[in-house]
Coordinates of C-alpha atoms in Angstrom, one line a residue:
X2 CA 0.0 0.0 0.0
X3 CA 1.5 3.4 -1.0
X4 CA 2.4 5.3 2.1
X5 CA 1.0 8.7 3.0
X6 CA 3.1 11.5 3.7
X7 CA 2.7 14.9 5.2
X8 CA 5.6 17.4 5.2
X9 CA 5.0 20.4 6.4
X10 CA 7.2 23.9 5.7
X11 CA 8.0 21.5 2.3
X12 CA 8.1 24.2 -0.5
X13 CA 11.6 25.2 -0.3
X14 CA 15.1 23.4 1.2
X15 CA 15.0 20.3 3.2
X16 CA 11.1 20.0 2.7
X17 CA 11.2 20.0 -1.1
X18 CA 14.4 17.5 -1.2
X19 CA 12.5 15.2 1.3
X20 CA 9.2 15.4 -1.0
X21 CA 11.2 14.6 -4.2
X22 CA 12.6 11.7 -2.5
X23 CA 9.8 10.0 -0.6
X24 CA 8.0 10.6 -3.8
X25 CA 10.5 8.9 -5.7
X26 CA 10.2 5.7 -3.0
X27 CA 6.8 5.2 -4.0
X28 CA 4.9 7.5 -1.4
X29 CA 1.9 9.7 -1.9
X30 CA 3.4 13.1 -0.7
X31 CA 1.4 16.4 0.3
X32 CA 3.6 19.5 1.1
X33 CA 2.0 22.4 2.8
X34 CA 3.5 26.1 3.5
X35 CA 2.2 29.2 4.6
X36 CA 2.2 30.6 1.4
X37 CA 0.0 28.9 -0.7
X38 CA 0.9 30.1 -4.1
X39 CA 4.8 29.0 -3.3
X40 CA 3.2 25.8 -2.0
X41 CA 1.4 25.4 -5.5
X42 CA 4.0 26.0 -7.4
X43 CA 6.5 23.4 -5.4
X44 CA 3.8 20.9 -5.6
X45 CA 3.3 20.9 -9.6
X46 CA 6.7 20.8 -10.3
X47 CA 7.2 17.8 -8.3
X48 CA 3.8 16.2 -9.3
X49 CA 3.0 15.8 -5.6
X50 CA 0.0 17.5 -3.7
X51 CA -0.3 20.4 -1.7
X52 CA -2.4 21.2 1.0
X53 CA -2.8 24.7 2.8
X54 CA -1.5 24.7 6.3
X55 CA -0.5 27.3 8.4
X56 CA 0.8 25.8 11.5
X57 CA 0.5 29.1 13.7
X58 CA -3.3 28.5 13.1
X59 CA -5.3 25.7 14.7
X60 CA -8.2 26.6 12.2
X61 CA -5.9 26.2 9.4
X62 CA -4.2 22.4 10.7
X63 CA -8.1 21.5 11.4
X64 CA -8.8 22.6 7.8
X65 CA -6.0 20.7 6.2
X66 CA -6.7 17.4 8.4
X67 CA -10.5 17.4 7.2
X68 CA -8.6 17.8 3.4
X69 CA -6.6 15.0 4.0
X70 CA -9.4 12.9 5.7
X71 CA -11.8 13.3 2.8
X72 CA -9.0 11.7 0.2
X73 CA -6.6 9.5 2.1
X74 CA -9.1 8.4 5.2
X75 CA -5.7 8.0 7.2
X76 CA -2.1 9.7 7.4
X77 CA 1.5 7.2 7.4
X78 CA 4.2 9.6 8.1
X79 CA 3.8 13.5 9.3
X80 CA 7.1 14.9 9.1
X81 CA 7.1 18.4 11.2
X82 CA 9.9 20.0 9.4
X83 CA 8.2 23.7 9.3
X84 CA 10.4 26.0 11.1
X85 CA 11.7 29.9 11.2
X86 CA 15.2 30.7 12.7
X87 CA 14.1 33.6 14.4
X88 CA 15.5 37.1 14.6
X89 CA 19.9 37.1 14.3
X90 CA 20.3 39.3 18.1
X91 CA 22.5 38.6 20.8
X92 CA 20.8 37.0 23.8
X93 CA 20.7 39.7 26.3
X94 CA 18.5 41.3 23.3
X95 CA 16.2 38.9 23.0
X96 CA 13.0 39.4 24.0
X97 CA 10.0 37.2 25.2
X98 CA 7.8 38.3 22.0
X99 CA 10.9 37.3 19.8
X100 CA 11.0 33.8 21.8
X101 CA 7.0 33.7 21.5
X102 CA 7.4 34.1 17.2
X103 CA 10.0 31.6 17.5
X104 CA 8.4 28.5 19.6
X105 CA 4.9 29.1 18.1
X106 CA 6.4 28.2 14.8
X107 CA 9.0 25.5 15.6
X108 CA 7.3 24.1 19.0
X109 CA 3.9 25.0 20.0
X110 CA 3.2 24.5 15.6
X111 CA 4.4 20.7 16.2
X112 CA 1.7 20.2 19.3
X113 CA -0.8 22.0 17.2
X114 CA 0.2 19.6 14.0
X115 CA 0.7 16.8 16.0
X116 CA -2.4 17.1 17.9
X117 CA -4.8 17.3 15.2
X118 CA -3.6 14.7 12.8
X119 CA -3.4 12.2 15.5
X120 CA -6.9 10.3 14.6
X121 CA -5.4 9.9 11.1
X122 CA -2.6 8.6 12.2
X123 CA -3.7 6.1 14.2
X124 CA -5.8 4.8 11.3
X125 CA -2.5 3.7 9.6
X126 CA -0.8 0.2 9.8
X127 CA 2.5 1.5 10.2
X128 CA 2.3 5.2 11.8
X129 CA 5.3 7.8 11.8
X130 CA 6.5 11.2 12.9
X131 CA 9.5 12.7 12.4
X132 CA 10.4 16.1 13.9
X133 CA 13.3 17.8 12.1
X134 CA 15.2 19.2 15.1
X135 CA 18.6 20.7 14.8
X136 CA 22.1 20.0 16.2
X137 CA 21.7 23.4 17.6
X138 CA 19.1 22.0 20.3
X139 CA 21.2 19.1 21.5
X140 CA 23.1 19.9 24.5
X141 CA 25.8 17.6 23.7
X142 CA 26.3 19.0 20.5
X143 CA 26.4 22.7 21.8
X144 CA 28.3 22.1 24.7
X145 CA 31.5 20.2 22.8
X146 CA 33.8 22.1 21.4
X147 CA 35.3 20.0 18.7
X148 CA 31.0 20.8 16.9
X149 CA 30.2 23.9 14.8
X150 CA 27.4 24.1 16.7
X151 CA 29.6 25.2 19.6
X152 CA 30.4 28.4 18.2
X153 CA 26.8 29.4 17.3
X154 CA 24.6 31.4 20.2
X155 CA 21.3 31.3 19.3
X156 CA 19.2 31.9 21.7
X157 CA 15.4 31.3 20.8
X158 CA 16.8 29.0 17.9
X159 CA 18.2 26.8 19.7
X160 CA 16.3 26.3 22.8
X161 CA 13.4 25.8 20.4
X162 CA 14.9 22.8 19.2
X163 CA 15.7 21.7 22.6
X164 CA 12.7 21.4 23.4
X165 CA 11.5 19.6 20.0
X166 CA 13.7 16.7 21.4
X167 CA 11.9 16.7 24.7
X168 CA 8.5 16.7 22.5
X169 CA 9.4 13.8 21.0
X170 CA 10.6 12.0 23.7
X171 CA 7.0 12.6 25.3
X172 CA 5.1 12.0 22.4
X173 CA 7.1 8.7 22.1
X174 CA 6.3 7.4 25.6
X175 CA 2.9 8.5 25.4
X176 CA 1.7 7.1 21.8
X177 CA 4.0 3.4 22.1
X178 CA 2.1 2.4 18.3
X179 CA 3.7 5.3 16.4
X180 CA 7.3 5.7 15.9
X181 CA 8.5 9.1 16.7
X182 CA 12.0 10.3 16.0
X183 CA 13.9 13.8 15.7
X184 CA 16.2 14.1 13.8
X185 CA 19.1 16.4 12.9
X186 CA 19.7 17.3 9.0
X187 CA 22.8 19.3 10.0
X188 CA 24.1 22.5 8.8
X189 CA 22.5 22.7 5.5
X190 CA 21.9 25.4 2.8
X191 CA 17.9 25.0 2.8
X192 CA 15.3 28.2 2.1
X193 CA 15.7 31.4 2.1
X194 CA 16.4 32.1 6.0
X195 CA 18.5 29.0 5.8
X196 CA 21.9 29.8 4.1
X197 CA 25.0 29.2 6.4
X198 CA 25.2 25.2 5.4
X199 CA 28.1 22.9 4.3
X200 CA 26.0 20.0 3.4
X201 CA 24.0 19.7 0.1
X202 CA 20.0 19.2 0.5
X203 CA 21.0 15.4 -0.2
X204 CA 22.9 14.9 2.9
X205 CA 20.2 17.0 4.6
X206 CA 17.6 15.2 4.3
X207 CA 19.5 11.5 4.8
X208 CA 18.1 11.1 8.1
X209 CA 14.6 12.8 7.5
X210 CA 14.2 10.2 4.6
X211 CA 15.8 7.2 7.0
X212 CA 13.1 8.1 9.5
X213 CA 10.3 8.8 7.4
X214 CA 10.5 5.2 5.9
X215 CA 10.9 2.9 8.9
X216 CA 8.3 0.3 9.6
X217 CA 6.4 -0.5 12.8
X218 CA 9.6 -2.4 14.3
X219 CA 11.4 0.7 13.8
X220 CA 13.0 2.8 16.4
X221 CA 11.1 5.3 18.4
X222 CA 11.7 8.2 21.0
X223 CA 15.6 8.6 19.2
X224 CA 17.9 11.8 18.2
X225 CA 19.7 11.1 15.0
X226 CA 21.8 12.9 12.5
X227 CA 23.1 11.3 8.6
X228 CA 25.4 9.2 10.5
X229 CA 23.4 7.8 13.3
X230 CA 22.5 8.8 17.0
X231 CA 23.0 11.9 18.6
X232 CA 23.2 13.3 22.2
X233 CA 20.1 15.2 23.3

């Protein structure tokens, strides 16, 4: 049975790459953005769907479940891979609203997205999620010297992403039918917003693609990069 797949955030970057691929494996893929005629666009060139889904807005993830509902009757994989990097400041000018734009994008929009496509996902044999976190949000990363990631202080960024790995680790103890992984693409050129990379959208999306094609004996509640496990 051809698998299902929702990527959301997947008209530019690591999104598109990870479309184009799962396509390629033989999965029905539906990309959504925020804006719809980029969406559009993305989808037709790579002959896969597109849905409109805004995951600030709960009306807008309610909208695009009911969408996928009425076609597929069930969702496989969700891949949560929407995300903004937030405003380039120095911590000590960081401010709670900058923190607030930051985590309702790339934390509070995975509970919302998470939350409402949880009855379609249960209605699939083998049921995914894959949150695309960042090495930025793993304290082991951050914390050793010898990583790039060491040398980067973003403040809303990153804890954002710390907390995506907590999220998942949650999710994963709480729903024990549904594999649920983060994973790290590493520092990629991907969008827009996205430009400071070293690793081409291939390599990017290596463990996206890994994760997002794992059956029900897979692994679940796990941190990975393109070369395997990660610290939190």
């Amino acid at each position: 049975m051809m698998k299902v797949t929702l990527i959301t955030g997947g008209n530019t970057g690591l999104g598109f790459e990870t479309a184009r691929r799962l396509k390629e494996l033989g999965h029905k893929v539906y990309i959504s953005s925020r804006d719809e005629s980029k969406g559009k666009l993305a989808a037709e060139s790579l002959g896969i769907d597109y849905v409109v889904l805004d995951v600030t807005d709960d009306g807008s993830v309610a909208n695009a479940v009911e969408a996928i509902s009425q076609i597929e009757g069930r969702l496989d994989v969700l891949i949560n891979n929407a995300g903004i990097p937030g405003p380039y400041a120095k911590p000590e000018e960081i401010t709670s609203d900058m923190m607030l734009q930051v985590y309702n994008t790339n934390v509070f929009g995975i509970v919302r997205v998470t939350n409402h496509f949880l009855p379609l996902l249960k209605k699939s044999e083998e049921p995914a999620i894959v949150n695309v976190s960042s090495g930025l949000g793993s304290f082991g990363q951050v914390l050793n010297p010898e990583k790039i990631e060491s040398k980067v202080n973003a403040l809303a960024y990153s804890s954002s992403k710390a907390a995506v790995g907590m999220l998942t680790v949650q999710y994963a103890k709480a729903l024990p039918d549904i594999r649920i992984n983060a994973i790290d693409p590493g520092p990629t050129k991907t969008g827009e917003k996205f430009s400071n990379g070293m690793q081409t959208l291939q390599e990017g999306t290596d463990a996206v693609v890994k994760m997002a094609t794992i059956d029900k004996n897979g692994p679940t509640g796990t941190f990975t990069n393109r070369d395997g496990i990660i610290p939190w």
